[in-house]
Structure formats: C-alpha cells, structure tokens
XYZ file of C-alpha atoms in Angstrom:
409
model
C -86.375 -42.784 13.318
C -83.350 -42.444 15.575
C -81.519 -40.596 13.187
C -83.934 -38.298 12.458
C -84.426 -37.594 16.060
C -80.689 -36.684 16.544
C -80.272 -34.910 13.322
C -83.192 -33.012 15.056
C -81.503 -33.055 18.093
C -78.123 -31.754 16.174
C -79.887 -28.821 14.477
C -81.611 -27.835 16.957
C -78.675 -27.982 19.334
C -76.517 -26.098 16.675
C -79.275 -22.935 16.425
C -79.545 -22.402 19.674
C -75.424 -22.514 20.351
C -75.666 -19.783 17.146
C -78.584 -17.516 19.097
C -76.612 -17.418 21.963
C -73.507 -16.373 20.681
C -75.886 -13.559 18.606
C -77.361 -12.586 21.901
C -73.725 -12.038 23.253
C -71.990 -10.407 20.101
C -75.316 -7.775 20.603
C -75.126 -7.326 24.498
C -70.770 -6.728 24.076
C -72.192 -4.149 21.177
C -74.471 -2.479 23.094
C -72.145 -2.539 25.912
C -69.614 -0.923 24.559
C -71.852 1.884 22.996
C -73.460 2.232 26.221
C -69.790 2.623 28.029
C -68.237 4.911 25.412
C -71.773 7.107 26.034
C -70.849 7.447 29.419
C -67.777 8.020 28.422
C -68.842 11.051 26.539
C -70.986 12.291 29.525
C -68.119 12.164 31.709
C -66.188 14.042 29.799
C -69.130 16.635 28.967
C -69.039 16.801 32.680
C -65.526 17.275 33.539
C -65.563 19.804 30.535
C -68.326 22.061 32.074
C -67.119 21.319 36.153
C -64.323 23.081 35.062
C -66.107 26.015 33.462
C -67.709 26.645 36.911
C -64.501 25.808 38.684
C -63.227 29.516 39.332
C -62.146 29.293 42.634
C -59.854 25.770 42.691
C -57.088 24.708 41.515
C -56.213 20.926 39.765
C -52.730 19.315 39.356
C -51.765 16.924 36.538
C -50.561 13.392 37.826
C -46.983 15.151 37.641
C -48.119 17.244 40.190
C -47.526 20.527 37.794
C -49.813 23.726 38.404
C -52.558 22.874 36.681
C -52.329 26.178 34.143
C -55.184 25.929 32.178
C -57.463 26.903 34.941
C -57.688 30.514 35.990
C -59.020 33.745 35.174
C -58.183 37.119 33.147
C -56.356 39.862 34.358
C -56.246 43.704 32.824
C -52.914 44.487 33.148
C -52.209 48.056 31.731
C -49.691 49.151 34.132
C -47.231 46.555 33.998
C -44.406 46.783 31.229
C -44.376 42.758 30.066
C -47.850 43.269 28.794
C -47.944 43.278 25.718
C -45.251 40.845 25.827
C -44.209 42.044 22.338
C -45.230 45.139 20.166
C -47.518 44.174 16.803
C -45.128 46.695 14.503
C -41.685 44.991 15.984
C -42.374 41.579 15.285
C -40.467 40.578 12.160
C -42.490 37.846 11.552
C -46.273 39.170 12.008
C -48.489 38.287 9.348
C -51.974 40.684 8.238
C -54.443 37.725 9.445
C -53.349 38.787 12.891
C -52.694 42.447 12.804
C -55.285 43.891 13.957
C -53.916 47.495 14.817
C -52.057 47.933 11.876
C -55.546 46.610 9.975
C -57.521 49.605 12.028
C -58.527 48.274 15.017
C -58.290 51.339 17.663
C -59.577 49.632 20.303
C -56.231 47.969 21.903
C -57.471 46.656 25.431
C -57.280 43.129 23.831
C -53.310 43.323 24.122
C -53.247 43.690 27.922
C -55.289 41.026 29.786
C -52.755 38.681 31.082
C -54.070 34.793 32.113
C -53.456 33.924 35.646
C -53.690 30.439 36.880
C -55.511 30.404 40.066
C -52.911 28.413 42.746
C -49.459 29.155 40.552
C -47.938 31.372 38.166
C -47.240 30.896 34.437
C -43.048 31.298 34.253
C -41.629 34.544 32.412
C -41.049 33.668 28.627
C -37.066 33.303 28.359
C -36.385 33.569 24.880
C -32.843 32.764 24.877
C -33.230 29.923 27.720
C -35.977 28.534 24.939
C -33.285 29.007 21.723
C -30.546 27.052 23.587
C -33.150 24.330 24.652
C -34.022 24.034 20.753
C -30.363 24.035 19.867
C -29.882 21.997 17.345
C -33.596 20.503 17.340
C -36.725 21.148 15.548
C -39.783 22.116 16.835
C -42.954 21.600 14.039
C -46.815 22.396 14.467
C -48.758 20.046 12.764
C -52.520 21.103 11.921
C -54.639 23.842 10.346
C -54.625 28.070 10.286
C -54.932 27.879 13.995
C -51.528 26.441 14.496
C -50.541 28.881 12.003
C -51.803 31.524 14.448
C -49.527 29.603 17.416
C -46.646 29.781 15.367
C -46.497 33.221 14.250
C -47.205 34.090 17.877
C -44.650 31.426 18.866
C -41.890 33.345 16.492
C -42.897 36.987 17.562
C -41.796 35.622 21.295
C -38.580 34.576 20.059
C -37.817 37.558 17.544
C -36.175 40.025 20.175
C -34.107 37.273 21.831
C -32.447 36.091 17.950
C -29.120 36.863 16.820
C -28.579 39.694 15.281
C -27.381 37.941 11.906
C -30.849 36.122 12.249
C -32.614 35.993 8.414
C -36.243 36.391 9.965
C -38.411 35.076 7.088
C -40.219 32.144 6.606
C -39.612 29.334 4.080
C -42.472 27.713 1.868
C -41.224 24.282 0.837
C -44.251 21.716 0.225
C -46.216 21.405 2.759
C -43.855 22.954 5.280
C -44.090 26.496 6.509
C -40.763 27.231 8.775
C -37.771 29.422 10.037
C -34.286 28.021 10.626
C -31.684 30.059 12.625
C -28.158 29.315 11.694
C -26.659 29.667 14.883
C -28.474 28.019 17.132
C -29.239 25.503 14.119
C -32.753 25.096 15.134
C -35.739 24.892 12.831
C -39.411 26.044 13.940
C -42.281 25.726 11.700
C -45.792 24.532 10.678
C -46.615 21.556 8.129
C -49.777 22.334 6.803
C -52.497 19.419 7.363
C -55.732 20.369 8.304
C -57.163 17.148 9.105
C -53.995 15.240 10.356
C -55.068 12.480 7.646
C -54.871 13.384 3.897
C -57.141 15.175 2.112
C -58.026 17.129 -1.037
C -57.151 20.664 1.545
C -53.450 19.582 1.695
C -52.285 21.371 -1.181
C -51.436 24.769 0.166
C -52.137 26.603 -2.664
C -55.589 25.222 -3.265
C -56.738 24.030 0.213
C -60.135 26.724 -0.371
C -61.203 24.707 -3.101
C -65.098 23.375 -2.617
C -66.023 19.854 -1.078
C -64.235 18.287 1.246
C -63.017 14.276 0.486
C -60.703 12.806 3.543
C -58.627 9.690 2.736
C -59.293 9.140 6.368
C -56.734 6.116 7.473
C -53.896 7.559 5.645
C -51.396 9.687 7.275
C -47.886 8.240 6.107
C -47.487 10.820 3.097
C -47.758 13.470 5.960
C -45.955 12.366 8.691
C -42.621 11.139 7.040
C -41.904 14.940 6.437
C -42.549 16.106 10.697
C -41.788 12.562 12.394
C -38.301 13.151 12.584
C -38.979 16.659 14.792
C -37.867 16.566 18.669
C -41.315 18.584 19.301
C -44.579 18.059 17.527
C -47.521 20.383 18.431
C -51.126 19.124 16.789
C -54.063 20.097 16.651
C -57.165 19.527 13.980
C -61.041 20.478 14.493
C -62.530 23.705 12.921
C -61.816 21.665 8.873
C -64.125 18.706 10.759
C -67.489 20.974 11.460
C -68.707 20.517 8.113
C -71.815 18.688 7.931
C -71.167 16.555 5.485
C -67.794 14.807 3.994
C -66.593 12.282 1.511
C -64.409 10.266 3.118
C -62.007 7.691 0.724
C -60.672 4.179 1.236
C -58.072 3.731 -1.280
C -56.098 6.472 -3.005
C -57.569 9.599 -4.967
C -58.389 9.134 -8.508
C -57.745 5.444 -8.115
C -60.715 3.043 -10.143
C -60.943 0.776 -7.167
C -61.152 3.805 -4.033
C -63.870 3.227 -1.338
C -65.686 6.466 -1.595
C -68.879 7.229 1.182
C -70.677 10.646 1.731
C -71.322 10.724 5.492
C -72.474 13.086 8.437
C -71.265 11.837 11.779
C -68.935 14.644 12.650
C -67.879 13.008 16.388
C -67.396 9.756 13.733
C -65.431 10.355 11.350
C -63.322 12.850 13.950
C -62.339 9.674 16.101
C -61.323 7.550 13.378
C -59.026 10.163 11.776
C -57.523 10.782 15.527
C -57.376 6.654 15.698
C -55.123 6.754 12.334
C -52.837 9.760 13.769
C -52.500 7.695 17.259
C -52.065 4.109 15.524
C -49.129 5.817 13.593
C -47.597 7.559 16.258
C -47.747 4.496 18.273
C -45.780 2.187 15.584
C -43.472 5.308 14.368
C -42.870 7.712 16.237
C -39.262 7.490 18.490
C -40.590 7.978 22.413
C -37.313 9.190 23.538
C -36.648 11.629 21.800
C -39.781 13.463 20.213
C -42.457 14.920 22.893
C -45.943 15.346 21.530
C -48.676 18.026 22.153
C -51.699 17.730 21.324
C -53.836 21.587 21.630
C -57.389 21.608 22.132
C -60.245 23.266 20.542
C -59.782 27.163 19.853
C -63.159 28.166 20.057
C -64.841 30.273 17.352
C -67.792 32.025 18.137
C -71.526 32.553 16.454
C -75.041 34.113 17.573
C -77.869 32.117 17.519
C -78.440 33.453 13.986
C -75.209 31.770 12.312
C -73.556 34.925 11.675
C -70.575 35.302 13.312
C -70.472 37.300 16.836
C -67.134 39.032 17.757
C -68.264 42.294 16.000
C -67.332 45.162 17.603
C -66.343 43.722 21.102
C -64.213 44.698 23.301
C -64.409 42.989 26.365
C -63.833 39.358 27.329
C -66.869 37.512 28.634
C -67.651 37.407 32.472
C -71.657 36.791 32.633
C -71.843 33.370 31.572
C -73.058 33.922 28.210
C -71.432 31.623 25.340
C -71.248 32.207 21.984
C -69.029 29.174 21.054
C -68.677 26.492 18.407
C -67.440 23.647 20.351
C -68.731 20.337 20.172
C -67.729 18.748 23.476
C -68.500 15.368 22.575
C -65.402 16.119 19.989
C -63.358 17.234 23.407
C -64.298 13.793 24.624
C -62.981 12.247 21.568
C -59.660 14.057 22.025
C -59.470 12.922 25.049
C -60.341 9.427 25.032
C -57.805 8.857 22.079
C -55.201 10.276 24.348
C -55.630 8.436 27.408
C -55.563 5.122 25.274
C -52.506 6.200 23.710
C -50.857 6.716 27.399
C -51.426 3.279 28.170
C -49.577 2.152 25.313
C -46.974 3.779 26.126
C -47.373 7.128 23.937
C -47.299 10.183 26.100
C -49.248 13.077 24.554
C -49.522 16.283 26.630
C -53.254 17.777 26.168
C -52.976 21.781 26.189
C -56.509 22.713 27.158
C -56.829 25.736 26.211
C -60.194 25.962 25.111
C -61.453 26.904 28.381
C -59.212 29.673 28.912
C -59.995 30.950 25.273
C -63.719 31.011 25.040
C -63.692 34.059 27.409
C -62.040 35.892 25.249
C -64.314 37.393 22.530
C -62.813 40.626 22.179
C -59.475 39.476 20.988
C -60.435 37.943 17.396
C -59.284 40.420 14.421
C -63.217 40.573 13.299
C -62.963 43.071 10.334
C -59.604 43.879 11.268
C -56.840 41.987 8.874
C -56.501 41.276 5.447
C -59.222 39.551 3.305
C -57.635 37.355 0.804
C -60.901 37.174 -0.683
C -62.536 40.868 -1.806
C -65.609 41.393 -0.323
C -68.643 42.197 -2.049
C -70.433 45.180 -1.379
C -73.569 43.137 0.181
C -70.882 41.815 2.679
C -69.184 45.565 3.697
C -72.658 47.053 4.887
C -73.029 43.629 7.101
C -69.964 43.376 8.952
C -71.000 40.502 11.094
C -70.623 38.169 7.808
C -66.879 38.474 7.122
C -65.880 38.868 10.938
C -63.068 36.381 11.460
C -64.037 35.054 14.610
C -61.801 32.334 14.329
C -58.153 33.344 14.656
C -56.445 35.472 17.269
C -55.178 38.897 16.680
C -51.812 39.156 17.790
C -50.263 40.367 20.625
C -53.081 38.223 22.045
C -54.497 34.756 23.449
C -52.262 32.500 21.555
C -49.268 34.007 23.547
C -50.129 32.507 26.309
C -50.698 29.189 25.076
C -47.234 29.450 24.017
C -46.027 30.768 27.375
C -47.511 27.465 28.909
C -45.829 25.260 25.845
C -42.755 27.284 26.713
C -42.377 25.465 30.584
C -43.224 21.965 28.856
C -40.533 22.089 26.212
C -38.067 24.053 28.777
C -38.749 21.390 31.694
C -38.304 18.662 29.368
C-alpha cells in the first residue's frame, strides 16, 4: 500500500514538474511572438514618423547628417543637374533610357534631393577611382541593383581614363567593369534572393515558379566575399504569394520541399542565412557592407500598375506603393542583431526618399524584352515598368550618398 501511494506520489509529482515546464516553454513562445510584434509596430512606427517628419533632421549614432531625410528640389537652372547626360553615358542600358525610348517629358532629370539640416557632398569621380584603387566594389541582389550600378558607372564614365574599355563583362553570375589603371573592378552578381534559387541562372531567371533553397548561400557568396565593398539588397523577387522553398539540394531524392505563403517568413529566414554567413565569413576589416532598402514600385488600387503618364513627384500624401513595412522591420531587425555581433551593416534607406518620386520610372519608355501583344499596347498601364528608375534619375542619388560612405571610409 505504501508503494503504491508513492508510485502515486512519483507520477503524480513527475506530471505536474512536465505541465509546468509546458506552461513555461508556451509563455517564452508567446513571449517572444508578442515582443517581435512589437517589434514590428515599432518599426511600422518609426517607418511612417519619418514620412511625416519634413521639417527635422536625425543623426546616425556617428553623428553623420542623417541624408535620407529631406525633400525634392526642381533644379533647372543649375548646371550639375542632370549630373550626367542619358546619350554620353557609355555604359547606359535601354531599361533606363527613357529619352532615347521617347519619353519627351524630361522634368524627371532635374529634381535634386536635399537633406533637410546638411548637404549631400559633390560626386568626385576621380577622388572615388583612387579610393577604389586597386579594390572591388560588387552589388549583390536583383534588377534594382542593376539599376544602381549602371547609374553608379554613368557617374564614373567622364572621370575614366581615356584608354578606359567601357563595357561590361558577363562571366557567370557576375555582371562587371574593370579599369586597368586604376585596377579596380565594379560590378553586380546576379542573386535575386541572396539565397539560391531556380532565378539564379541569368539566362533563364524569367522562367515560371519560384523554388528558394532558402539556407543556402555558400555557392553565391564565395564568388563576391572577397570584394572590399558589398552593396545588397533583395525584396521585389519575395512579393510573390506563394513559394517553394527547398531543404536539401535541387533535384536531389532526399530535398525537403514545402509550398508556403508567409512572405515576412520566409523573407527573415533567407536574411538570417545571408547574416549567419556574413557573420562566420566575411573579413570585418577589410570589406564594408551595405545593405539598400526597399525601392518602391507603385500600383492603383486596381493592380495595374500606376506611373502612366506622370510627371510630377508626389506632394499630397497620396501613396501608390508596394511596400510591405513589416518586411522594412525585418531588414531592420536582422541588422541591428548583426551589429551586436560585431557585423556592421550600413542601412541606405532610401525608400522614403524614393516613393515620392512617381514620375521618374521609364513606364512605356525602354525596351521590352518581351513583345507586347496588341491587347497590352491599347492598355498602357499593363506593361508600365513601374519598378526601375529611368536614368539620369533617383538612383543617382542613392549613389551620391554611397559615394561619402565608401569615400569616408
């Protein structure tokens, strides 16, 4: 009878030692869901406080001019605006020439950003070629960093030697330019989604249904990690509803493969396998990271896309924008924990700055890859690229402020 009472006595013991430790497992759960919530809300906030901040200035914990918060400027007096002339850059490309596609309308080219307490520094091309003597500088993402570096190059292009070769080199996955002279090397590696995926083939990356191997990066990043500057970015390739993402490699019998929504998801743990990388690879003293926020893309309330025919940027409040800022928050929280391990990413925020700026997409004006059908010409609003830049434009500024980082460095 005693035995029985403390074999009772055991199991009953032992359950309630097993709910407790339940009870706390769910409470640390909940917790944390609850604190990376208001994580999420706090950044929301922060995100649209400085929408509505148009009168104050904020300062890094450098104490640099906080850049990324001012206002537009038409500037069609001055002589640096444009900063560069469309036809004269050697290295423009017809997704971002808009003028030479048709577009008469030119305002776009002169609206210059200005920070509201400081002033962004005038681009020195050949103060920026002897600071990447001897270095590379590589953009790591999608089209949009395609549209940074073909701004980034048009910059540079009057300030190159003479016995320059100004064309670009395909090799892989690698897009890029080498100078001779000042032995420097600036490019893009083409990787939409940071991780690997079935896009990463250049070639083919338009091909239908998207499958992310989503904590593999290695067979990426041994071809940019041994760059002095690395500029990232990844989003728009995320906004697809759904995604297949892979555990395992492709075509292998025994690969993990899972359908999935979750956008906000499956976009933090493809920015955890980027940082977790970075963190055990990447050599701190000598390669500086960047990491550019969302471009925004715009669309009506309809779907269709809604840069058609504008040409003015946006002062009244309306928004027409794509931007999930729960993603932002992602971004963000990924960098911050990165910082206090040690890994110092600079965030270029230019999304704010950007979303104003709905006139200066190339809409109908570039080349289509693709030929339109004739359902599509008699509804212009359904091709408009309201994605990319045209250029002279908005990405010449983000490079203007990515030109002070890298110089000051």
């Amino acid at each position: 009878m005693v035995n029985k009472a403390w074999d009772f006595f055991y199991k009953f013991h032992h359950l309630t030692c097993l709910l407790l430790v339940s009870l706390l497992a769910v409470a640390l759960y909940f917790t944390r869901d609850v604190n990376y919530l208001k994580f999420l809300k706090n950044q929301h906030k922060l995100h649209n406080d400085d929408k509505n901040n148009s009168s104050t200035s904020s300062s890094s914990s450098s104490g640099r001019c906080d850049f990324f918060s001012g206002r537009w400027i038409y500037d069609n007096k001055s002589t640096t605006y444009p900063i560069y002339k469309e036809r004269e850059c050697s290295f423009m490309e017809d997704n971002y020439s808009c003028e030479k596609h048709g577009r008469k309308d030119l305002k776009y080219q002169h609206w210059r950003w200005q920070p509201h307490n400081c002033d962004i520094p005038m681009f020195n091309g050949t103060a920026l070629l002897e600071k990447l003597r001897g270095k590379k500088l590589i953009f790591v993402g999608d089209s949009m960093n395609r549209n940074q570096l073909v701004s980034f190059l048009c910059l540079i292009d009057p300030f190159l030697p003479k016995s320059s070769n100004k064309k670009l080199i395909l090799k892989g996955n690698l897009y890029y330019f080498h100078d001779t002279e000042y032995n420097t090397t600036i490019g893009l590696y083409w990787s939409p989604y940071l991780v690997e995926s079935n896009a990463d083939l250049v070639l083919t990356y338009r091909a239908k249904g998207r499958a992310v191997r989503i904590d593999s990066i290695e067979n990426h990043a041994r071809h940019w990690n041994d760059a002095d500057f690395l500029v990232f970015d990844t989003y728009v390739w995320w906004s697809n509803p759904m995604m297949t993402l892979i555990w395992g490699s492709f075509g292998s019998p025994d690969a993990i493969y899972q359908t999935v929504g979750k956008k906000v998801r499956r976009y933090e743990m493809a920015l955890t396998t980027w940082a977790d990388w970075l963190e055990l690879n990447i050599n701190r003293t000598k390669t500086k990271l960047f990491f550019m926020s969302v471009s925004p893309y715009v669309t009506g309330v309809d779907g269709l896309s809604d840069c058609f025919n504008r040409s003015e940027p946006i002062f009244t409040g309306e928004h027409l924008k794509a931007t999930n800022d729960s993603m932002l928050g992602i971004v963000e929280m990924v960098i911050e924990r990165m910082e206090r391990r040690g890994v110092k990413v600079e965030y270029m925020r230019i999304t704010r700055m950007s979303e104003d700026r709905i006139d200066a997409h190339p809409s109908i004006y570039k080349k289509f890859w693709v030929p339109l059908t004739e359902d599509e010409k008699t509804q212009p609003r359904s091709y408009s690229d309201c994605l990319h830049w045209c250029l002279p434009g908005v990405p010449d500024v983000w490079n203007q402020i990515l030109y002070d980082y890298i110089i000051k460095s």
